[in-house]
Every structure is written in structure tokens, then in C-alpha cells.
């Protein structure tokens, strides 16, 4: 029996994890078993914490993107199969990754055709980011080689999903739909809100087809690698403790603002900055996101009560020197530790630039 393999791509911060949780709810409600696969360049992932907190079985692939760790992807799927035998795999590739058709979808079909039905490739976009990149609106942006990756992601999509429709009025929405349709005519375009649920059924309906077997796009791996090398990555886990209870929601917001302002001063564009804070007791979780240096922090989940001890996980991806990102986060942690009278012990801190993507397989045709 073959399981569905649904991959939801898109740039950092587009809403992939939020959308995958919606897909998981959708399939679970129809009696299907789901298994989720998260992916990152390194471990200590906010996304894994979020999806595990929702109770879904999840496997985390770290140390590179799906395409460069293809065997880890199939191993992760095998582990999920042994644990829960999913009917549907939901996989989130790294947001700075492209060429998924040739390096993941076609190899899966060719090598494991009997095991998986590969759904059309969805690529999510954040409408504010996309409107800037397509020149419809002004604002802070990434540099050309990072934009190369962004555009390649859209070029290989079967379905371009404009997410966050709740942020758009009809005029902005139509302008974006037209611009994307004109530029990326190979894709269906569907506009949804993973937050409100608006129009998700129209998108989910398209995923029951199989991916179109067209020739994969050409990719200049030098430009792709240079684009990734412009991005800084920081993953950190701290254990925080205080003698008296403190407001964890306020702490995350404060920390996000300090880091955001520091990066704005250094003219660094944030792609995605996300944090979770989990008290050591209970199952509550605070989640905070920033999806652009000029975007205000957004608390997705708030803690119901103050806490004294907890684990803070922080993932920052921005177009800038990782040392600079690290300096801003360290400074922010010192400031909040002082203000909230807490001790923050780093359990794991890593900052780096993603290495050159070297796919395990690359198959331009099916
Ligand atoms: N307004 C709005 N925000 C959303 C929507 N979907 C996701 N987000 C927010 O976008 C941010 C990034 O979402 P996430 O799912 O982590 O993005 P990922 O990096 O692509 O996995 C978070 O703050 C989400 O709450 C949506 O439909 N509307
Ligand atoms: Mg994510």
C-alpha cells in the first residue's frame, strides 16, 4: 500500500509549518494517520517543538536539506512507518531550499514508486514579502542571489499558494495573483489563510492529484550556493530559571524587539525569527515569530501563567553575517536576563551559514 507524500515548500516565514498543521488536522479528521517530517540545517528546532506539542508524530531531519540528505528522508519515513504507519506524510523542506522536484520528488518516484504517491509540489508565499519581491510594493528586501532562490522556488511549483490572505484587501490580493500568474504560468495559484482556514479546501483538493511529470527546471548551483551563503543561521536552546515567577510572553516579545532593532541598525533583513518558551512543568507553550525586520513580533501562542523555569528555543534566519546575529542574540539574552532577573544557561548555541547544496540524487525527468 502506498502512502501520500505531500511536500509544502516556500521561503522562510511563508507559513509552511502553520499550513502543515492545518493539513494534518484535515487528514486526521478524515480518519487518515499522518506523519510529519521537519527539516533544518541544524538541530534544536522550533518547528519540531510546535508540531510535537500538537501531538503529531514527527521526525526531524537535521544537518542539511532533504535533497542533500535524501536517505535521511526515506529513513525518517521508514521510522514513522514503523511507529504509526502514516497514510499521509507531510514534509516541510528548509525554507532556503529549491530544486525539490529533481532532487526529492523524482527520486522518490523512481526509486520508491510503489511506496509513495507524490502529491503536486506546493510552494507557499507570504504576500507582503512576495509583493515586494515582484516590485508591486516597496520595502526592505533581500539581495539578488537570495532572490534567485526565492524565484526558483516559485518556478518549480505545481501550486503557488498565496498564504495569509487575511492580511490582504481585494486590490492587493488581485494584484499579487495577477503578477504571480503572469510570471509563473506553469503553476496553479490559490489564495488561502492558514490562520483563518479561508479557502484551504480549494488548495487541499488540488493535492489529491499526482504531481505533473514535467522536466525539472535548470538551476545554477553556484548562484544557489552563493545565495544560501548570504544567509545567517542561528539555533539556540537556553534553560532559563528565576527565583520568582516571570511573564514569559513579555520576555519573548522583549527579546524579539531587542534583536530586531539591533539587526535593523546593521541593515540586516530577517527572513524568519521564531522562538518557543516551554515551562519545565505542564504542557503550555509560548510561540513568537518575526517574519521581517520591519514586521512586529507576533505571539502565536501565549503562556497562560507566569513561570520560574523553562526551555527557550530560538531559531533565527536572516541575510547577514552569523557572527553578527549571534552578537545580537547574546546581547538580547543578557538584557532580558537582567530585566527579568533570571539565569539563562545555553544548552546549545550554533550560528553558521548553510553549506553548498550537494544533492544525493538529481533527476531532471521522471
Ligand atoms: N496573518 C497570518 N499569519 C500567518 C498565516 N500563516 C502563518 N502565519 C504566520 O507566519 C509566521 C510564520 O509561520 P510558519 O508557519 O512558522 O512559517 P514557515 O517558516 O514557512 O514554516 C508565523 O507568525 C505564523 O503565525 C496566515 O494565514 N495569516
Ligand atoms: Mg516552518
CSV table of C-alpha atoms and ligand atoms in Angstrom, one decimal:
chain,number,residue,atom,x,y,z
A,1,UNK,CA,0.0,0.0,0.0
A,2,UNK,CA,1.4,3.4,-0.9
A,3,UNK,CA,1.2,6.5,1.3
A,4,UNK,CA,0.7,10.0,0.2
A,5,UNK,CA,3.8,12.2,0.3
A,6,UNK,CA,2.9,15.9,0.4
A,7,UNK,CA,5.7,18.4,0.5
A,8,UNK,CA,5.0,22.0,1.3
A,9,UNK,CA,7.8,24.3,0.2
A,10,UNK,CA,8.2,28.1,0.3
A,11,UNK,CA,10.6,30.6,1.6
A,12,UNK,CA,11.4,31.1,5.3
A,13,UNK,CA,8.4,32.5,7.2
A,14,UNK,CA,5.8,31.9,4.5
A,15,UNK,CA,3.7,29.8,6.8
A,16,UNK,CA,4.7,26.2,5.9
A,17,UNK,CA,4.5,24.8,9.5
A,18,UNK,CA,1.2,26.5,10.1
A,19,UNK,CA,-0.2,25.2,6.8
A,20,UNK,CA,1.1,21.7,7.5
A,21,UNK,CA,-0.6,21.6,10.9
A,22,UNK,CA,-3.9,22.5,9.0
A,23,UNK,CA,-3.2,19.7,6.6
A,24,UNK,CA,-2.6,17.3,9.5
A,25,UNK,CA,-5.9,18.3,11.1
A,26,UNK,CA,-7.7,17.9,7.7
A,27,UNK,CA,-6.4,14.4,7.1
A,28,UNK,CA,-6.8,13.3,10.8
A,29,UNK,CA,-10.4,14.5,10.7
A,30,UNK,CA,-11.0,12.2,7.7
A,31,UNK,CA,-9.6,9.2,9.6
A,32,UNK,CA,-6.1,9.2,8.0
A,33,UNK,CA,-2.9,8.7,10.0
A,34,UNK,CA,-0.4,11.5,9.4
A,35,UNK,CA,3.4,11.6,10.0
A,36,UNK,CA,5.3,14.9,9.8
A,37,UNK,CA,8.9,15.5,8.8
A,38,UNK,CA,10.6,18.7,9.6
A,39,UNK,CA,14.0,19.7,8.2
A,40,UNK,CA,16.7,22.1,9.0
A,41,UNK,CA,20.4,22.7,8.7
A,42,UNK,CA,20.9,22.0,12.3
A,43,UNK,CA,19.0,20.7,15.4
A,44,UNK,CA,17.1,22.5,18.2
A,45,UNK,CA,14.1,23.3,16.1
A,46,UNK,CA,11.2,25.5,17.0
A,47,UNK,CA,9.1,23.7,14.3
A,48,UNK,CA,9.6,20.3,15.8
A,49,UNK,CA,8.6,21.6,19.2
A,50,UNK,CA,5.4,23.2,17.8
A,51,UNK,CA,4.2,20.1,15.9
A,52,UNK,CA,5.1,17.7,18.7
A,53,UNK,CA,3.1,20.0,21.1
A,54,UNK,CA,0.1,19.4,18.9
A,55,UNK,CA,0.5,15.7,19.4
A,56,UNK,CA,1.5,14.7,15.9
A,57,UNK,CA,4.3,12.1,15.3
A,58,UNK,CA,7.3,13.9,13.9
A,59,UNK,CA,10.7,13.1,12.6
A,60,UNK,CA,13.3,15.8,12.4
A,61,UNK,CA,16.0,15.7,9.7
A,62,UNK,CA,18.9,17.9,10.5
A,63,UNK,CA,22.3,18.7,9.1
A,64,UNK,CA,21.1,19.7,5.6
A,65,UNK,CA,18.1,19.9,3.3
A,66,UNK,CA,16.0,17.0,2.1
A,67,UNK,CA,17.7,17.0,-1.2
A,68,UNK,CA,21.2,16.7,0.3
A,69,UNK,CA,20.0,14.1,2.9
A,70,UNK,CA,17.7,12.1,0.7
A,71,UNK,CA,18.5,8.9,2.5
A,72,UNK,CA,17.7,10.5,5.9
A,73,UNK,CA,14.4,11.5,4.4
A,74,UNK,CA,13.5,7.9,3.5
A,75,UNK,CA,14.9,6.6,6.8
A,76,UNK,CA,12.7,9.1,8.6
A,77,UNK,CA,9.7,8.0,6.6
A,78,UNK,CA,10.6,4.3,7.5
A,79,UNK,CA,10.8,5.2,11.2
A,80,UNK,CA,7.4,6.9,11.0
A,81,UNK,CA,6.0,3.9,9.2
A,82,UNK,CA,7.2,1.5,11.9
A,83,UNK,CA,5.8,3.8,14.6
A,84,UNK,CA,2.4,4.8,13.3
A,85,UNK,CA,2.2,3.6,9.6
A,86,UNK,CA,1.0,7.0,8.2
A,87,UNK,CA,-1.4,7.2,5.3
A,88,UNK,CA,0.0,10.7,4.7
A,89,UNK,CA,3.5,12.1,5.1
A,90,UNK,CA,3.6,15.8,5.4
A,91,UNK,CA,7.1,17.2,4.8
A,92,UNK,CA,8.5,20.7,5.3
A,93,UNK,CA,11.7,21.4,3.5
A,94,UNK,CA,14.2,24.0,4.6
A,95,UNK,CA,12.9,27.5,3.5
A,96,UNK,CA,16.1,28.4,1.7
A,97,UNK,CA,16.0,25.2,-0.4
A,98,UNK,CA,14.9,24.7,-4.0
A,99,UNK,CA,15.1,22.2,-6.8
A,100,UNK,CA,12.9,19.8,-4.9
A,101,UNK,CA,11.3,18.3,-8.0
A,102,UNK,CA,14.6,17.0,-9.4
A,103,UNK,CA,16.2,16.1,-6.1
A,104,UNK,CA,13.3,14.8,-3.9
A,105,UNK,CA,10.1,14.2,-5.9
A,106,UNK,CA,11.5,12.4,-8.9
A,107,UNK,CA,14.0,10.3,-7.0
A,108,UNK,CA,11.2,9.3,-4.6
A,109,UNK,CA,9.0,8.3,-7.6
A,110,UNK,CA,11.8,6.5,-9.4
A,111,UNK,CA,13.4,4.7,-6.5
A,112,UNK,CA,10.3,4.1,-4.3
A,113,UNK,CA,7.4,4.4,-6.7
A,114,UNK,CA,5.4,1.7,-5.1
A,115,UNK,CA,5.7,3.2,-1.6
A,116,UNK,CA,4.6,6.8,-2.2
A,117,UNK,CA,2.1,8.7,-4.2
A,118,UNK,CA,3.8,12.1,-4.6
A,119,UNK,CA,1.4,15.0,-4.5
A,120,UNK,CA,1.8,18.2,-6.5
A,121,UNK,CA,4.5,20.4,-5.2
A,122,UNK,CA,3.1,23.4,-3.3
A,123,UNK,CA,5.1,26.5,-2.7
A,124,UNK,CA,3.8,28.9,-0.2
A,125,UNK,CA,4.4,32.7,-0.3
A,126,UNK,CA,4.0,35.4,2.3
A,127,UNK,CA,2.0,38.1,0.4
A,128,UNK,CA,3.8,41.0,1.8
A,129,UNK,CA,7.2,39.5,1.0
A,130,UNK,CA,6.1,38.5,-2.5
A,131,UNK,CA,4.6,41.9,-3.3
A,132,UNK,CA,8.0,43.5,-2.6
A,133,UNK,CA,9.9,40.9,-4.5
A,134,UNK,CA,7.7,41.2,-7.5
A,135,UNK,CA,8.0,45.0,-7.4
A,136,UNK,CA,4.4,45.7,-6.6
A,137,UNK,CA,5.2,47.3,-3.2
A,138,UNK,CA,8.2,48.9,-1.7
A,139,UNK,CA,10.1,47.9,1.4
A,140,UNK,CA,13.1,46.1,2.8
A,141,UNK,CA,14.2,43.2,0.6
A,142,UNK,CA,16.9,40.5,0.1
A,143,UNK,CA,19.8,40.8,-2.2
A,144,UNK,CA,19.8,39.3,-5.8
A,145,UNK,CA,21.3,35.9,-5.0
A,146,UNK,CA,18.9,35.2,-2.2
A,147,UNK,CA,16.1,36.4,-4.5
A,148,UNK,CA,17.4,33.9,-7.1
A,149,UNK,CA,16.4,31.1,-4.7
A,150,UNK,CA,13.1,32.6,-3.9
A,151,UNK,CA,12.2,32.8,-7.6
A,152,UNK,CA,13.5,29.3,-8.3
A,153,UNK,CA,11.1,28.0,-5.6
A,154,UNK,CA,8.2,29.6,-7.5
A,155,UNK,CA,9.4,28.4,-10.9
A,156,UNK,CA,9.2,24.7,-9.9
A,157,UNK,CA,5.8,24.9,-8.1
A,158,UNK,CA,2.8,23.0,-9.3
A,159,UNK,CA,0.7,25.1,-7.0
A,160,UNK,CA,1.7,28.5,-5.7
A,161,UNK,CA,-0.2,29.1,-2.5
A,162,UNK,CA,-0.6,32.7,-1.5
A,163,UNK,CA,-0.9,32.4,2.2
A,164,UNK,CA,-2.0,35.0,4.8
A,165,UNK,CA,-4.9,36.2,2.7
A,166,UNK,CA,-6.3,37.7,6.0
A,167,UNK,CA,-3.6,40.4,5.6
A,168,UNK,CA,-4.8,41.4,2.1
A,169,UNK,CA,-7.6,43.5,0.8
A,170,UNK,CA,-9.2,42.6,-2.6
A,171,UNK,CA,-7.0,45.0,-4.6
A,172,UNK,CA,-3.7,43.9,-3.2
A,173,UNK,CA,-4.7,40.3,-3.5
A,174,UNK,CA,-5.7,40.6,-7.1
A,175,UNK,CA,-2.5,42.5,-8.0
A,176,UNK,CA,-0.5,39.7,-6.5
A,177,UNK,CA,-2.4,36.9,-8.1
A,178,UNK,CA,-2.1,38.5,-11.5
A,179,UNK,CA,1.6,39.2,-11.1
A,180,UNK,CA,2.4,35.6,-10.0
A,181,UNK,CA,0.2,34.1,-12.7
A,182,UNK,CA,2.0,36.3,-15.4
A,183,UNK,CA,5.4,35.4,-14.1
A,184,UNK,CA,4.9,31.7,-13.2
A,185,UNK,CA,2.4,30.5,-15.7
A,186,UNK,CA,3.2,26.8,-15.1
A,187,UNK,CA,1.6,26.9,-11.6
A,188,UNK,CA,-2.0,27.0,-10.4
A,189,UNK,CA,-2.4,29.8,-8.0
A,190,UNK,CA,-4.6,29.6,-4.9
A,191,UNK,CA,-5.0,32.1,-2.2
A,192,UNK,CA,-5.6,30.9,1.4
A,193,UNK,CA,-5.2,31.8,5.0
A,194,UNK,CA,-3.7,29.0,7.1
A,195,UNK,CA,-4.6,31.1,10.1
A,196,UNK,CA,-8.4,31.6,9.5
A,197,UNK,CA,-8.8,28.5,7.3
A,198,UNK,CA,-10.1,30.5,4.4
A,199,UNK,CA,-10.1,28.7,1.1
A,200,UNK,CA,-7.9,25.8,2.4
A,201,UNK,CA,-10.2,23.2,0.9
A,202,UNK,CA,-9.5,24.6,-2.6
A,203,UNK,CA,-5.8,24.0,-2.1
A,204,UNK,CA,-6.1,20.7,-0.3
A,205,UNK,CA,-8.4,19.5,-3.1
A,206,UNK,CA,-5.6,20.0,-5.6
A,207,UNK,CA,-3.2,17.8,-3.6
A,208,UNK,CA,-5.2,14.7,-4.3
A,209,UNK,CA,-3.9,14.7,-7.9
A,210,UNK,CA,-0.4,13.4,-8.6
A,211,UNK,CA,2.5,15.8,-9.4
A,212,UNK,CA,2.8,16.6,-13.1
A,213,UNK,CA,5.8,14.9,-14.7
A,214,UNK,CA,7.4,17.9,-16.4
A,215,UNK,CA,11.1,18.4,-17.0
A,216,UNK,CA,12.7,19.9,-13.9
A,217,UNK,CA,13.9,23.4,-14.2
A,218,UNK,CA,17.6,24.3,-14.7
A,219,UNK,CA,19.4,25.5,-11.6
A,220,UNK,CA,22.7,27.3,-11.4
A,221,UNK,CA,24.1,25.6,-8.3
A,222,UNK,CA,26.8,28.3,-7.9
A,223,UNK,CA,24.3,31.1,-7.6
A,224,UNK,CA,22.1,28.9,-5.4
A,225,UNK,CA,25.0,28.2,-3.1
A,226,UNK,CA,26.1,31.8,-3.0
A,227,UNK,CA,22.5,32.8,-2.2
A,228,UNK,CA,22.4,30.4,0.7
A,229,UNK,CA,25.8,31.5,1.9
A,230,UNK,CA,24.5,35.1,2.3
A,231,UNK,CA,22.1,33.8,4.9
A,232,UNK,CA,23.0,33.5,8.6
A,233,UNK,CA,21.5,30.8,10.7
A,234,UNK,CA,21.3,30.7,14.5
A,235,UNK,CA,19.8,27.9,16.5
A,236,UNK,CA,20.0,28.2,20.3
A,237,UNK,CA,18.4,26.5,23.3
A,238,UNK,CA,18.7,28.0,26.7
A,239,UNK,CA,17.4,26.8,30.1
A,240,UNK,CA,16.0,29.8,31.9
A,241,UNK,CA,15.3,30.0,35.6
A,242,UNK,CA,14.4,32.6,38.1
A,243,UNK,CA,13.8,32.7,41.8
A,244,UNK,CA,10.4,34.4,41.3
A,245,UNK,CA,7.7,33.9,38.6
A,246,UNK,CA,8.1,36.0,35.4
A,247,UNK,CA,6.0,36.8,32.4
A,248,UNK,CA,7.3,34.5,29.6
A,249,UNK,CA,5.2,36.1,26.9
A,250,UNK,CA,6.6,39.5,27.7
A,251,UNK,CA,10.2,38.1,27.8
A,252,UNK,CA,9.9,36.7,24.3
A,253,UNK,CA,8.5,39.9,22.9
A,254,UNK,CA,11.1,42.0,24.6
A,255,UNK,CA,13.9,39.7,23.3
A,256,UNK,CA,12.5,39.8,19.8
A,257,UNK,CA,12.3,43.6,19.8
A,258,UNK,CA,15.9,44.0,21.0
A,259,UNK,CA,17.3,41.6,18.4
A,260,UNK,CA,15.1,43.1,15.6
A,261,UNK,CA,16.2,46.7,16.4
A,262,UNK,CA,19.9,45.6,16.5
A,263,UNK,CA,19.6,43.9,13.2
A,264,UNK,CA,17.7,46.9,11.7
A,265,UNK,CA,20.7,49.1,12.8
A,266,UNK,CA,23.0,46.7,11.0
A,267,UNK,CA,20.7,46.8,7.9
A,268,UNK,CA,20.1,43.1,8.1
A,269,UNK,CA,16.8,41.7,6.8
A,270,UNK,CA,15.3,39.0,8.9
A,271,UNK,CA,13.8,36.1,6.9
A,272,UNK,CA,12.3,34.3,10.0
A,273,UNK,CA,13.0,34.6,13.7
A,274,UNK,CA,11.0,32.2,15.8
A,275,UNK,CA,11.1,31.3,19.5
A,276,UNK,CA,9.3,28.9,21.8
A,277,UNK,CA,9.3,29.0,25.6
A,278,UNK,CA,8.1,25.9,27.4
A,279,UNK,CA,7.8,25.9,31.2
A,280,UNK,CA,9.5,22.9,32.8
A,281,UNK,CA,6.2,21.7,34.2
A,282,UNK,CA,2.9,21.4,32.3
A,283,UNK,CA,2.4,21.4,28.6
A,284,UNK,CA,1.9,25.1,27.9
A,285,UNK,CA,4.0,26.7,25.2
A,286,UNK,CA,4.6,30.3,24.1
A,287,UNK,CA,5.4,30.8,20.4
A,288,UNK,CA,6.6,34.1,18.9
A,289,UNK,CA,7.5,34.9,15.3
A,290,UNK,CA,9.1,37.7,13.3
A,291,UNK,CA,9.0,37.5,9.5
A,292,UNK,CA,10.8,40.6,8.5
A,293,UNK,CA,13.0,43.2,10.2
A,294,UNK,CA,10.2,45.7,9.9
A,295,UNK,CA,7.4,43.3,10.9
A,296,UNK,CA,6.3,43.4,14.6
A,297,UNK,CA,6.7,40.3,16.6
A,298,UNK,CA,3.7,38.1,16.7
A,299,UNK,CA,2.7,35.9,19.6
A,300,UNK,CA,1.1,32.8,18.1
A,301,UNK,CA,0.5,31.1,21.4
A,302,UNK,CA,0.8,32.7,24.8
A,303,UNK,CA,1.5,31.1,28.2
A,304,UNK,CA,-1.5,31.1,30.5
A,305,UNK,CA,0.6,31.6,33.6
A,306,UNK,CA,3.9,33.1,34.7
A,307,UNK,CA,6.8,30.6,35.1
A,308,UNK,CA,10.1,30.2,37.0
A,309,UNK,CA,11.9,27.6,34.9
A,310,UNK,CA,11.7,26.7,31.3
A,311,UNK,CA,13.4,26.0,28.0
A,312,UNK,CA,13.8,28.7,25.4
A,313,UNK,CA,14.4,27.7,21.8
A,314,UNK,CA,15.4,30.3,19.3
A,315,UNK,CA,15.8,29.9,15.5
A,316,UNK,CA,16.9,33.0,13.6
A,317,UNK,CA,17.4,33.1,9.8
A,318,UNK,CA,18.4,36.5,8.3
A,319,UNK,CA,20.5,37.8,5.4
A,320,UNK,CA,23.6,38.7,7.4
A,321,UNK,CA,26.8,37.5,9.0
A,322,UNK,CA,26.1,34.7,11.5
A,323,UNK,CA,28.5,36.3,14.0
A,324,UNK,CA,26.5,39.5,13.9
A,325,UNK,CA,23.3,37.5,14.5
A,326,UNK,CA,25.0,35.7,17.4
A,327,UNK,CA,26.2,39.0,18.9
A,328,UNK,CA,22.6,40.5,18.7
A,329,UNK,CA,21.0,37.4,20.3
A,330,UNK,CA,23.7,37.2,23.1
A,331,UNK,CA,23.2,40.9,23.8
A,332,UNK,CA,19.4,40.4,23.8
A,333,UNK,CA,19.6,37.4,26.2
A,334,UNK,CA,21.9,39.4,28.6
A,335,UNK,CA,19.4,42.3,28.6
A,336,UNK,CA,16.3,40.2,29.3
A,337,UNK,CA,18.2,38.1,31.8
A,338,UNK,CA,18.9,41.3,33.7
A,339,UNK,CA,15.5,42.7,33.4
A,340,UNK,CA,13.6,39.6,34.3
A,341,UNK,CA,16.2,38.6,37.0
A,342,UNK,CA,16.8,35.2,35.5
A,343,UNK,CA,19.7,32.9,34.8
A,344,UNK,CA,19.9,31.8,31.1
A,345,UNK,CA,22.1,28.8,30.6
A,346,UNK,CA,22.9,28.0,27.0
A,347,UNK,CA,22.3,24.3,26.3
A,348,UNK,CA,23.1,24.5,22.6
A,349,UNK,CA,24.1,27.5,20.5
A,350,UNK,CA,25.1,27.3,16.9
A,351,UNK,CA,25.5,30.0,14.3
A,352,UNK,CA,26.6,29.4,10.8
A,353,UNK,CA,26.0,29.8,7.1
A,354,UNK,CA,24.4,26.9,5.2
A,355,UNK,CA,26.9,24.9,3.2
A,356,UNK,CA,26.8,24.4,-0.6
A,357,UNK,CA,23.8,22.2,-1.5
A,358,UNK,CA,25.0,18.9,-3.0
A,359,UNK,CA,22.0,16.7,-3.8
A,360,UNK,CA,22.2,13.0,-3.2
A,361,UNK,CA,20.3,12.5,-6.5
A,362,UNK,CA,19.3,14.8,-9.3
A,363,UNK,CA,16.9,13.6,-11.9
A,364,UNK,CA,15.7,16.2,-14.3
A,365,UNK,CA,13.0,13.9,-15.7
A,366,UNK,CA,10.8,11.2,-14.3
B,1,LIG,N1,-1.7,36.6,9.3
B,1,LIG,C1,-1.3,35.3,9.0
B,1,LIG,N2,-0.2,34.8,9.5
B,1,LIG,C2,0.1,33.6,9.3
B,1,LIG,C3,-0.6,32.7,8.4
B,1,LIG,N3,0.0,31.5,8.3
B,1,LIG,C4,1.1,31.6,9.1
B,1,LIG,N4,1.2,32.8,9.6
B,1,LIG,C5,2.3,33.4,10.5
B,1,LIG,O1,3.5,33.5,9.8
B,1,LIG,C6,4.6,33.2,10.6
B,1,LIG,C7,5.5,32.1,10.0
B,1,LIG,O2,4.7,30.9,10.0
B,1,LIG,P1,5.4,29.5,9.9
B,1,LIG,O3,4.3,28.5,9.7
B,1,LIG,O4,6.3,29.3,11.1
B,1,LIG,O5,6.3,29.7,8.6
B,1,LIG,P2,7.4,28.7,7.9
B,1,LIG,O6,8.7,29.3,8.2
B,1,LIG,O7,7.1,28.8,6.4
B,1,LIG,O8,7.2,27.3,8.4
B,1,LIG,C8,4.0,32.9,12.0
B,1,LIG,O9,4.0,34.1,12.7
B,1,LIG,C9,2.6,32.4,11.6
B,1,LIG,O10,1.7,32.6,12.7
B,1,LIG,C10,-1.8,33.2,7.9
B,1,LIG,O11,-2.6,32.6,7.2
B,1,LIG,N5,-2.1,34.5,8.2
B,2,LIG,MG1,8.5,26.1,9.5
